[in-house]
PDB file of C-alpha atoms in Angstrom:
ATOM      1  CA  UNK X  24       8.152  29.562  -0.450  1.00 75.00           C
ATOM      2  CA  UNK X  25       9.080  28.235  -3.134  1.00 82.00           C
ATOM      3  CA  UNK X  26      12.364  29.953  -3.046  1.00 93.00           C
ATOM      4  CA  UNK X  27      14.386  30.780  -6.031  1.00 96.00           C
ATOM      5  CA  UNK X  28      13.023  29.487  -9.413  1.00 97.00           C
ATOM      6  CA  UNK X  29      14.918  29.405 -12.915  1.00 97.00           C
ATOM      7  CA  UNK X  30      13.483  28.554 -16.120  1.00 97.00           C
ATOM      8  CA  UNK X  31      14.050  26.721 -18.028  1.00 97.00           C
ATOM      9  CA  UNK X  32      15.731  24.126 -16.768  1.00 95.00           C
ATOM     10  CA  UNK X  33      17.424  22.673 -20.382  1.00 96.00           C
ATOM     11  CA  UNK X  34      17.812  24.927 -23.752  1.00 96.00           C
ATOM     12  CA  UNK X  35      19.841  23.884 -26.662  1.00 97.00           C
ATOM     13  CA  UNK X  36      20.667  26.944 -29.049  1.00 96.00           C
ATOM     14  CA  UNK X  37      22.192  27.490 -32.191  1.00 97.00           C
ATOM     15  CA  UNK X  38      25.697  30.142 -32.445  1.00 97.00           C
ATOM     16  CA  UNK X  39      23.718  32.986 -33.562  1.00 97.00           C
ATOM     17  CA  UNK X  40      20.329  32.701 -31.262  1.00 97.00           C
ATOM     18  CA  UNK X  41      19.468  34.708 -28.335  1.00 96.00           C
ATOM     19  CA  UNK X  42      17.753  33.983 -25.342  1.00 96.00           C
ATOM     20  CA  UNK X  43      16.793  34.564 -21.888  1.00 97.00           C
ATOM     21  CA  UNK X  44      17.139  32.907 -18.483  1.00 98.00           C
ATOM     22  CA  UNK X  45      14.965  33.079 -16.307  1.00 98.00           C
ATOM     23  CA  UNK X  46      14.870  34.009 -12.428  1.00 98.00           C
ATOM     24  CA  UNK X  47      12.418  34.529  -9.402  1.00 97.00           C
ATOM     25  CA  UNK X  48      12.657  34.595  -6.412  1.00 97.00           C
ATOM     26  CA  UNK X  49       9.695  35.090  -3.469  1.00 95.00           C
ATOM     27  CA  UNK X  50      11.749  35.560  -0.107  1.00 93.00           C
ATOM     28  CA  UNK X  51      11.787  39.649  -1.036  1.00 92.00           C
ATOM     29  CA  UNK X  52      15.651  39.506  -0.742  1.00 91.00           C
ATOM     30  CA  UNK X  53      17.529  42.245  -2.240  1.00 90.00           C
ATOM     31  CA  UNK X  54      20.516  40.731  -3.176  1.00 90.00           C
ATOM     32  CA  UNK X  55      20.192  38.440  -6.779  1.00 93.00           C
ATOM     33  CA  UNK X  56      23.289  36.776  -8.946  1.00 94.00           C
ATOM     34  CA  UNK X  57      23.813  34.707 -12.074  1.00 96.00           C
ATOM     35  CA  UNK X  58      26.667  32.532 -11.651  1.00 96.00           C
ATOM     36  CA  UNK X  59      28.146  30.187 -14.452  1.00 96.00           C
ATOM     37  CA  UNK X  60      29.598  26.731 -13.198  1.00 94.00           C
ATOM     38  CA  UNK X  61      32.184  24.741 -16.097  1.00 92.00           C
ATOM     39  CA  UNK X  62      34.612  21.914 -14.510  1.00 84.00           C
ATOM     40  CA  UNK X  63      37.493  23.036 -12.838  1.00 81.00           C
ATOM     41  CA  UNK X  64      35.888  26.219 -13.147  1.00 85.00           C
ATOM     42  CA  UNK X  65      34.358  26.647  -9.935  1.00 87.00           C
ATOM     43  CA  UNK X  66      31.321  29.309  -9.799  1.00 92.00           C
ATOM     44  CA  UNK X  67      31.965  32.456 -11.794  1.00 93.00           C
ATOM     45  CA  UNK X  68      30.064  35.071 -11.230  1.00 93.00           C
ATOM     46  CA  UNK X  69      28.177  36.842 -14.210  1.00 96.00           C
ATOM     47  CA  UNK X  70      25.991  39.724 -12.541  1.00 95.00           C
ATOM     48  CA  UNK X  71      24.491  40.491  -9.773  1.00 93.00           C
ATOM     49  CA  UNK X  72      21.639  43.314  -8.757  1.00 92.00           C
ATOM     50  CA  UNK X  73      21.734  44.953  -4.979  1.00 88.00           C
ATOM     51  CA  UNK X  74      18.449  46.109  -5.803  1.00 89.00           C
ATOM     52  CA  UNK X  75      15.831  46.808  -8.450  1.00 92.00           C
ATOM     53  CA  UNK X  76      16.994  48.956 -10.423  1.00 93.00           C
ATOM     54  CA  UNK X  77      20.689  48.588  -9.815  1.00 92.00           C
ATOM     55  CA  UNK X  78      22.768  45.899 -11.474  1.00 94.00           C
ATOM     56  CA  UNK X  79      26.918  45.534 -11.877  1.00 92.00           C
ATOM     57  CA  UNK X  80      29.539  43.011 -13.652  1.00 93.00           C
ATOM     58  CA  UNK X  81      30.611  40.300 -12.174  1.00 91.00           C
ATOM     59  CA  UNK X  82      33.724  38.412 -13.238  1.00 90.00           C
ATOM     60  CA  UNK X  83      32.265  37.114 -16.281  1.00 95.00           C
ATOM     61  CA  UNK X  84      29.624  39.993 -18.126  1.00 96.00           C
ATOM     62  CA  UNK X  85      30.593  39.407 -21.814  1.00 96.00           C
ATOM     63  CA  UNK X  86      27.949  38.186 -23.691  1.00 96.00           C
ATOM     64  CA  UNK X  87      25.132  38.576 -21.204  1.00 97.00           C
ATOM     65  CA  UNK X  88      22.754  40.935 -20.157  1.00 97.00           C
ATOM     66  CA  UNK X  89      20.984  41.424 -16.936  1.00 97.00           C
ATOM     67  CA  UNK X  90      17.919  43.950 -15.983  1.00 96.00           C
ATOM     68  CA  UNK X  91      16.112  44.010 -12.533  1.00 96.00           C
ATOM     69  CA  UNK X  92      13.259  46.024 -12.888  1.00 96.00           C
ATOM     70  CA  UNK X  93      11.271  44.223  -9.873  1.00 96.00           C
ATOM     71  CA  UNK X  94      12.461  42.772  -6.565  1.00 94.00           C
ATOM     72  CA  UNK X  95      11.469  39.704  -7.428  1.00 96.00           C
ATOM     73  CA  UNK X  96      12.819  38.787 -10.730  1.00 97.00           C
ATOM     74  CA  UNK X  97      16.696  39.001 -12.625  1.00 98.00           C
ATOM     75  CA  UNK X  98      16.459  37.957 -15.745  1.00 98.00           C
ATOM     76  CA  UNK X  99      20.005  36.649 -17.342  1.00 98.00           C
ATOM     77  CA  UNK X 100      20.110  37.183 -21.195  1.00 97.00           C
ATOM     78  CA  UNK X 101      22.120  35.981 -24.067  1.00 96.00           C
ATOM     79  CA  UNK X 102      22.847  38.543 -26.861  1.00 91.00           C
ATOM     80  CA  UNK X 103      24.366  36.216 -29.129  1.00 96.00           C
ATOM     81  CA  UNK X 104      25.166  32.802 -28.117  1.00 96.00           C
ATOM     82  CA  UNK X 105      28.477  31.050 -28.935  1.00 97.00           C
ATOM     83  CA  UNK X 106      29.540  27.465 -28.046  1.00 96.00           C
ATOM     84  CA  UNK X 107      31.691  28.936 -25.474  1.00 96.00           C
ATOM     85  CA  UNK X 108      28.466  29.584 -23.170  1.00 97.00           C
ATOM     86  CA  UNK X 109      27.821  26.065 -22.868  1.00 97.00           C
ATOM     87  CA  UNK X 110      27.698  25.972 -18.934  1.00 97.00           C
ATOM     88  CA  UNK X 111      25.301  25.415 -16.227  1.00 96.00           C
ATOM     89  CA  UNK X 112      24.224  28.193 -14.923  1.00 97.00           C
ATOM     90  CA  UNK X 113      22.885  29.228 -11.377  1.00 96.00           C
ATOM     91  CA  UNK X 114      20.681  32.329  -9.958  1.00 97.00           C
ATOM     92  CA  UNK X 115      20.818  33.250  -6.156  1.00 94.00           C
ATOM     93  CA  UNK X 116      19.631  35.532  -4.139  1.00 93.00           C
ATOM     94  CA  UNK X 117      20.326  36.940  -0.836  1.00 89.00           C
ATOM     95  CA  UNK X 118      18.970  39.540   1.694  1.00 85.00           C
ATOM     96  CA  UNK X 119      21.843  41.203   1.808  1.00 74.00           C
ATOM     97  CA  UNK X 120      23.657  43.248   4.828  1.00 59.00           C
ATOM     98  CA  UNK X 121      25.704  41.974   6.667  1.00 54.00           C
ATOM     99  CA  UNK X 122      26.356  38.396   8.876  1.00 53.00           C
ATOM    100  CA  UNK X 123      23.921  35.438   8.786  1.00 53.00           C
ATOM    101  CA  UNK X 124      22.548  37.597   5.670  1.00 58.00           C
ATOM    102  CA  UNK X 125      25.202  36.900   3.716  1.00 74.00           C
ATOM    103  CA  UNK X 126      23.996  33.122   3.227  1.00 83.00           C
ATOM    104  CA  UNK X 127      22.750  33.159  -0.881  1.00 88.00           C
ATOM    105  CA  UNK X 128      20.519  30.861  -1.693  1.00 92.00           C
ATOM    106  CA  UNK X 129      20.149  28.992  -4.893  1.00 95.00           C
ATOM    107  CA  UNK X 130      18.055  27.998  -7.785  1.00 96.00           C
ATOM    108  CA  UNK X 131      18.000  24.611  -9.088  1.00 95.00           C
ATOM    109  CA  UNK X 132      19.765  26.015 -12.206  1.00 95.00           C
ATOM    110  CA  UNK X 133      19.586  25.742 -16.621  1.00 96.00           C
ATOM    111  CA  UNK X 134      21.718  23.013 -18.297  1.00 96.00           C
ATOM    112  CA  UNK X 135      22.424  25.705 -21.508  1.00 97.00           C
ATOM    113  CA  UNK X 136      24.577  23.777 -24.764  1.00 97.00           C
ATOM    114  CA  UNK X 137      25.418  26.143 -27.765  1.00 97.00           C
ATOM    115  CA  UNK X 138      26.261  24.056 -30.964  1.00 96.00           C
TER     116      UNK X 138
ATOM    117  CA  UNK J   9      43.509  40.341  -5.594  1.00 79.00           C
ATOM    118  CA  UNK J  10      40.720  38.563  -4.023  1.00 85.00           C
ATOM    119  CA  UNK J  11      41.084  34.575  -4.709  1.00 90.00           C
ATOM    120  CA  UNK J  12      39.700  31.561  -2.961  1.00 94.00           C
ATOM    121  CA  UNK J  13      41.833  28.398  -4.625  1.00 95.00           C
ATOM    122  CA  UNK J  14      40.703  24.710  -4.129  1.00 96.00           C
ATOM    123  CA  UNK J  15      43.841  22.489  -4.873  1.00 95.00           C
ATOM    124  CA  UNK J  16      42.254  19.183  -5.172  1.00 95.00           C
ATOM    125  CA  UNK J  17      39.224  18.293  -7.726  1.00 94.00           C
ATOM    126  CA  UNK J  18      38.628  15.131  -6.453  1.00 96.00           C
ATOM    127  CA  UNK J  19      39.256  13.308  -3.129  1.00 97.00           C
ATOM    128  CA  UNK J  20      38.688   9.690  -2.561  1.00 97.00           C
ATOM    129  CA  UNK J  21      38.654   8.140   1.240  1.00 97.00           C
ATOM    130  CA  UNK J  22      36.864   5.393   3.002  1.00 97.00           C
ATOM    131  CA  UNK J  23      33.460   5.317   4.833  1.00 97.00           C
ATOM    132  CA  UNK J  24      34.710   5.711   8.849  1.00 97.00           C
ATOM    133  CA  UNK J  25      38.234   7.131   7.439  1.00 97.00           C
ATOM    134  CA  UNK J  26      38.655  11.014   8.932  1.00 97.00           C
ATOM    135  CA  UNK J  27      38.067  13.981   5.669  1.00 97.00           C
ATOM    136  CA  UNK J  28      40.164  17.569   5.377  1.00 97.00           C
ATOM    137  CA  UNK J  29      39.020  19.663   2.001  1.00 98.00           C
ATOM    138  CA  UNK J  30      41.570  22.219   1.801  1.00 97.00           C
ATOM    139  CA  UNK J  31      40.547  25.268   0.978  1.00 97.00           C
ATOM    140  CA  UNK J  32      43.021  28.675   0.877  1.00 97.00           C
ATOM    141  CA  UNK J  33      42.341  32.008  -0.140  1.00 95.00           C
ATOM    142  CA  UNK J  34      43.665  35.480  -0.703  1.00 93.00           C
ATOM    143  CA  UNK J  35      42.293  38.558   1.178  1.00 89.00           C
ATOM    144  CA  UNK J  36      43.831  41.816   2.953  1.00 84.00           C
ATOM    145  CA  UNK J  37      41.404  42.088   6.536  1.00 80.00           C
ATOM    146  CA  UNK J  38      39.223  40.336   8.017  1.00 81.00           C
ATOM    147  CA  UNK J  39      37.458  37.271   5.754  1.00 86.00           C
ATOM    148  CA  UNK J  40      33.650  36.475   5.703  1.00 88.00           C
ATOM    149  CA  UNK J  41      34.632  32.553   4.682  1.00 92.00           C
ATOM    150  CA  UNK J  42      31.835  29.686   3.805  1.00 93.00           C
ATOM    151  CA  UNK J  43      31.439  26.181   2.305  1.00 95.00           C
ATOM    152  CA  UNK J  44      28.702  25.502   0.513  1.00 96.00           C
ATOM    153  CA  UNK J  45      28.057  22.115  -1.059  1.00 96.00           C
ATOM    154  CA  UNK J  46      25.967  20.491  -3.739  1.00 95.00           C
ATOM    155  CA  UNK J  47      24.219  17.309  -3.311  1.00 95.00           C
ATOM    156  CA  UNK J  48      24.103  14.941  -7.003  1.00 91.00           C
ATOM    157  CA  UNK J  49      20.689  16.323  -8.567  1.00 86.00           C
ATOM    158  CA  UNK J  50      20.280  18.894  -5.650  1.00 89.00           C
ATOM    159  CA  UNK J  51      20.492  22.620  -5.950  1.00 91.00           C
ATOM    160  CA  UNK J  52      23.728  24.149  -4.188  1.00 93.00           C
ATOM    161  CA  UNK J  53      23.588  24.693  -0.620  1.00 93.00           C
ATOM    162  CA  UNK J  54      25.188  26.648   2.393  1.00 92.00           C
ATOM    163  CA  UNK J  55      27.032  23.813   4.576  1.00 93.00           C
ATOM    164  CA  UNK J  56      29.258  26.403   6.991  1.00 90.00           C
ATOM    165  CA  UNK J  57      29.899  30.011   7.583  1.00 87.00           C
ATOM    166  CA  UNK J  58      32.718  30.562   9.555  1.00 82.00           C
ATOM    167  CA  UNK J  59      31.341  33.378  11.725  1.00 75.00           C
ATOM    168  CA  UNK J  60      28.937  30.954  13.602  1.00 75.00           C
ATOM    169  CA  UNK J  61      31.650  28.267  14.375  1.00 73.00           C
ATOM    170  CA  UNK J  62      28.885  25.727  13.953  1.00 79.00           C
ATOM    171  CA  UNK J  63      29.158  22.061  13.135  1.00 81.00           C
ATOM    172  CA  UNK J  64      27.023  21.182  10.451  1.00 85.00           C
ATOM    173  CA  UNK J  65      26.783  16.825   9.303  1.00 91.00           C
ATOM    174  CA  UNK J  66      29.718  16.611  11.668  1.00 91.00           C
ATOM    175  CA  UNK J  67      31.770  18.764   9.763  1.00 94.00           C
ATOM    176  CA  UNK J  68      34.416  21.828  11.492  1.00 93.00           C
ATOM    177  CA  UNK J  69      36.039  24.368   9.744  1.00 93.00           C
ATOM    178  CA  UNK J  70      38.743  26.659  11.285  1.00 87.00           C
ATOM    179  CA  UNK J  71      39.889  29.875   9.811  1.00 90.00           C
ATOM    180  CA  UNK J  72      43.523  30.274  10.541  1.00 91.00           C
ATOM    181  CA  UNK J  73      45.225  33.912   9.282  1.00 89.00           C
ATOM    182  CA  UNK J  74      48.380  32.725   9.623  1.00 91.00           C
ATOM    183  CA  UNK J  75      48.246  30.548   6.753  1.00 92.00           C
ATOM    184  CA  UNK J  76      44.734  31.910   4.997  1.00 93.00           C
ATOM    185  CA  UNK J  77      43.042  29.012   5.032  1.00 95.00           C
ATOM    186  CA  UNK J  78      39.338  27.597   5.589  1.00 95.00           C
ATOM    187  CA  UNK J  79      40.014  23.490   5.318  1.00 96.00           C
ATOM    188  CA  UNK J  80      36.684  21.616   5.782  1.00 96.00           C
ATOM    189  CA  UNK J  81      36.963  18.702   7.959  1.00 96.00           C
ATOM    190  CA  UNK J  82      35.415  15.537   8.920  1.00 96.00           C
ATOM    191  CA  UNK J  83      36.226  12.968  11.853  1.00 96.00           C
ATOM    192  CA  UNK J  84      34.525   9.978  10.057  1.00 97.00           C
ATOM    193  CA  UNK J  85      33.235  10.527   6.612  1.00 97.00           C
ATOM    194  CA  UNK J  86      29.731   8.939   5.549  1.00 97.00           C
ATOM    195  CA  UNK J  87      28.474   7.907   2.361  1.00 97.00           C
ATOM    196  CA  UNK J  88      26.285  10.385   1.891  1.00 96.00           C
ATOM    197  CA  UNK J  89      28.587  12.928   2.198  1.00 97.00           C
ATOM    198  CA  UNK J  90      29.604  12.229  -1.157  1.00 97.00           C
ATOM    199  CA  UNK J  91      28.701  15.836  -3.003  1.00 97.00           C
ATOM    200  CA  UNK J  92      30.847  18.616  -4.485  1.00 96.00           C
ATOM    201  CA  UNK J  93      32.508  21.259  -1.920  1.00 97.00           C
ATOM    202  CA  UNK J  94      32.765  24.844  -2.732  1.00 96.00           C
ATOM    203  CA  UNK J  95      34.738  27.045  -0.705  1.00 96.00           C
ATOM    204  CA  UNK J  96      34.240  30.764  -1.012  1.00 94.00           C
ATOM    205  CA  UNK J  97      35.188  34.646   0.213  1.00 91.00           C
ATOM    206  CA  UNK J  98      32.864  37.722   0.957  1.00 86.00           C
ATOM    207  CA  UNK J  99      34.822  40.296  -1.437  1.00 81.00           C
ATOM    208  CA  UNK J 100      34.416  43.530   0.387  1.00 75.00           C
ATOM    209  CA  UNK J 101      32.320  44.888  -1.876  1.00 74.00           C
ATOM    210  CA  UNK J 102      29.493  41.878  -0.919  1.00 74.00           C
ATOM    211  CA  UNK J 103      30.244  39.315  -4.032  1.00 81.00           C
ATOM    212  CA  UNK J 104      30.783  35.428  -3.309  1.00 86.00           C
ATOM    213  CA  UNK J 105      34.176  34.409  -4.215  1.00 89.00           C
ATOM    214  CA  UNK J 106      34.034  30.550  -5.011  1.00 92.00           C
ATOM    215  CA  UNK J 107      37.157  28.382  -5.568  1.00 93.00           C
ATOM    216  CA  UNK J 108      36.926  25.469  -7.929  1.00 93.00           C
ATOM    217  CA  UNK J 109      34.969  22.974  -6.087  1.00 94.00           C
ATOM    218  CA  UNK J 110      35.863  19.699  -5.002  1.00 96.00           C
ATOM    219  CA  UNK J 111      33.998  16.386  -5.695  1.00 96.00           C
ATOM    220  CA  UNK J 112      34.173  13.952  -2.274  1.00 98.00           C
ATOM    221  CA  UNK J 113      33.691  10.403  -3.065  1.00 98.00           C
ATOM    222  CA  UNK J 114      32.931   8.497  -0.154  1.00 97.00           C
ATOM    223  CA  UNK J 115      33.125   4.768  -0.416  1.00 97.00           C
ATOM    224  CA  UNK J 116      31.516   2.181   0.876  1.00 95.00           C
TER     225      UNK J 116
END
């Protein structure tokens, strides 16, 4: 299993540009999430999905869109990039449910710089 | 409000010294708590969860409901323990809430 994969690894955008960060998992997990990691702020949840066709907002959703058309894929779209979106973005998946199913499996991250 | 607080950004200890990474939470009800670790150039991974009361790589964490704490401890730090550590709480809506993270630096 490849686990959780993310592309690209690095990206530089100009203010106002749009782009999509890709995330895929091959573990048949129902739950998928996007986080951003900023110094001193920890990991903050952007959007999450509890299954194909179902998405919801996390703590910091403004400026980002998601969709979940398949169980495997959960892309994150930046609509109009701003310097405040400079961050490291992590995608994660988990089986869902209770107990040990709460463990989240993380992708390697995408480092995004907006100039 | 459901919240996780890690008061230390950086904890620096010498090899062989005891380590305690602090984590406090705010949650009404029975919390599900976790410690995640991110080693240099590796992805974030689960270290341990309170529900299984396990010891991983010599680390333990005990839930103290009275003090609303879930501190991570290890009696003798090793250089390979140097990493970023995150405490996390499962919210009542199924979302994982992370603390700000603590960088552990173990000096030789």
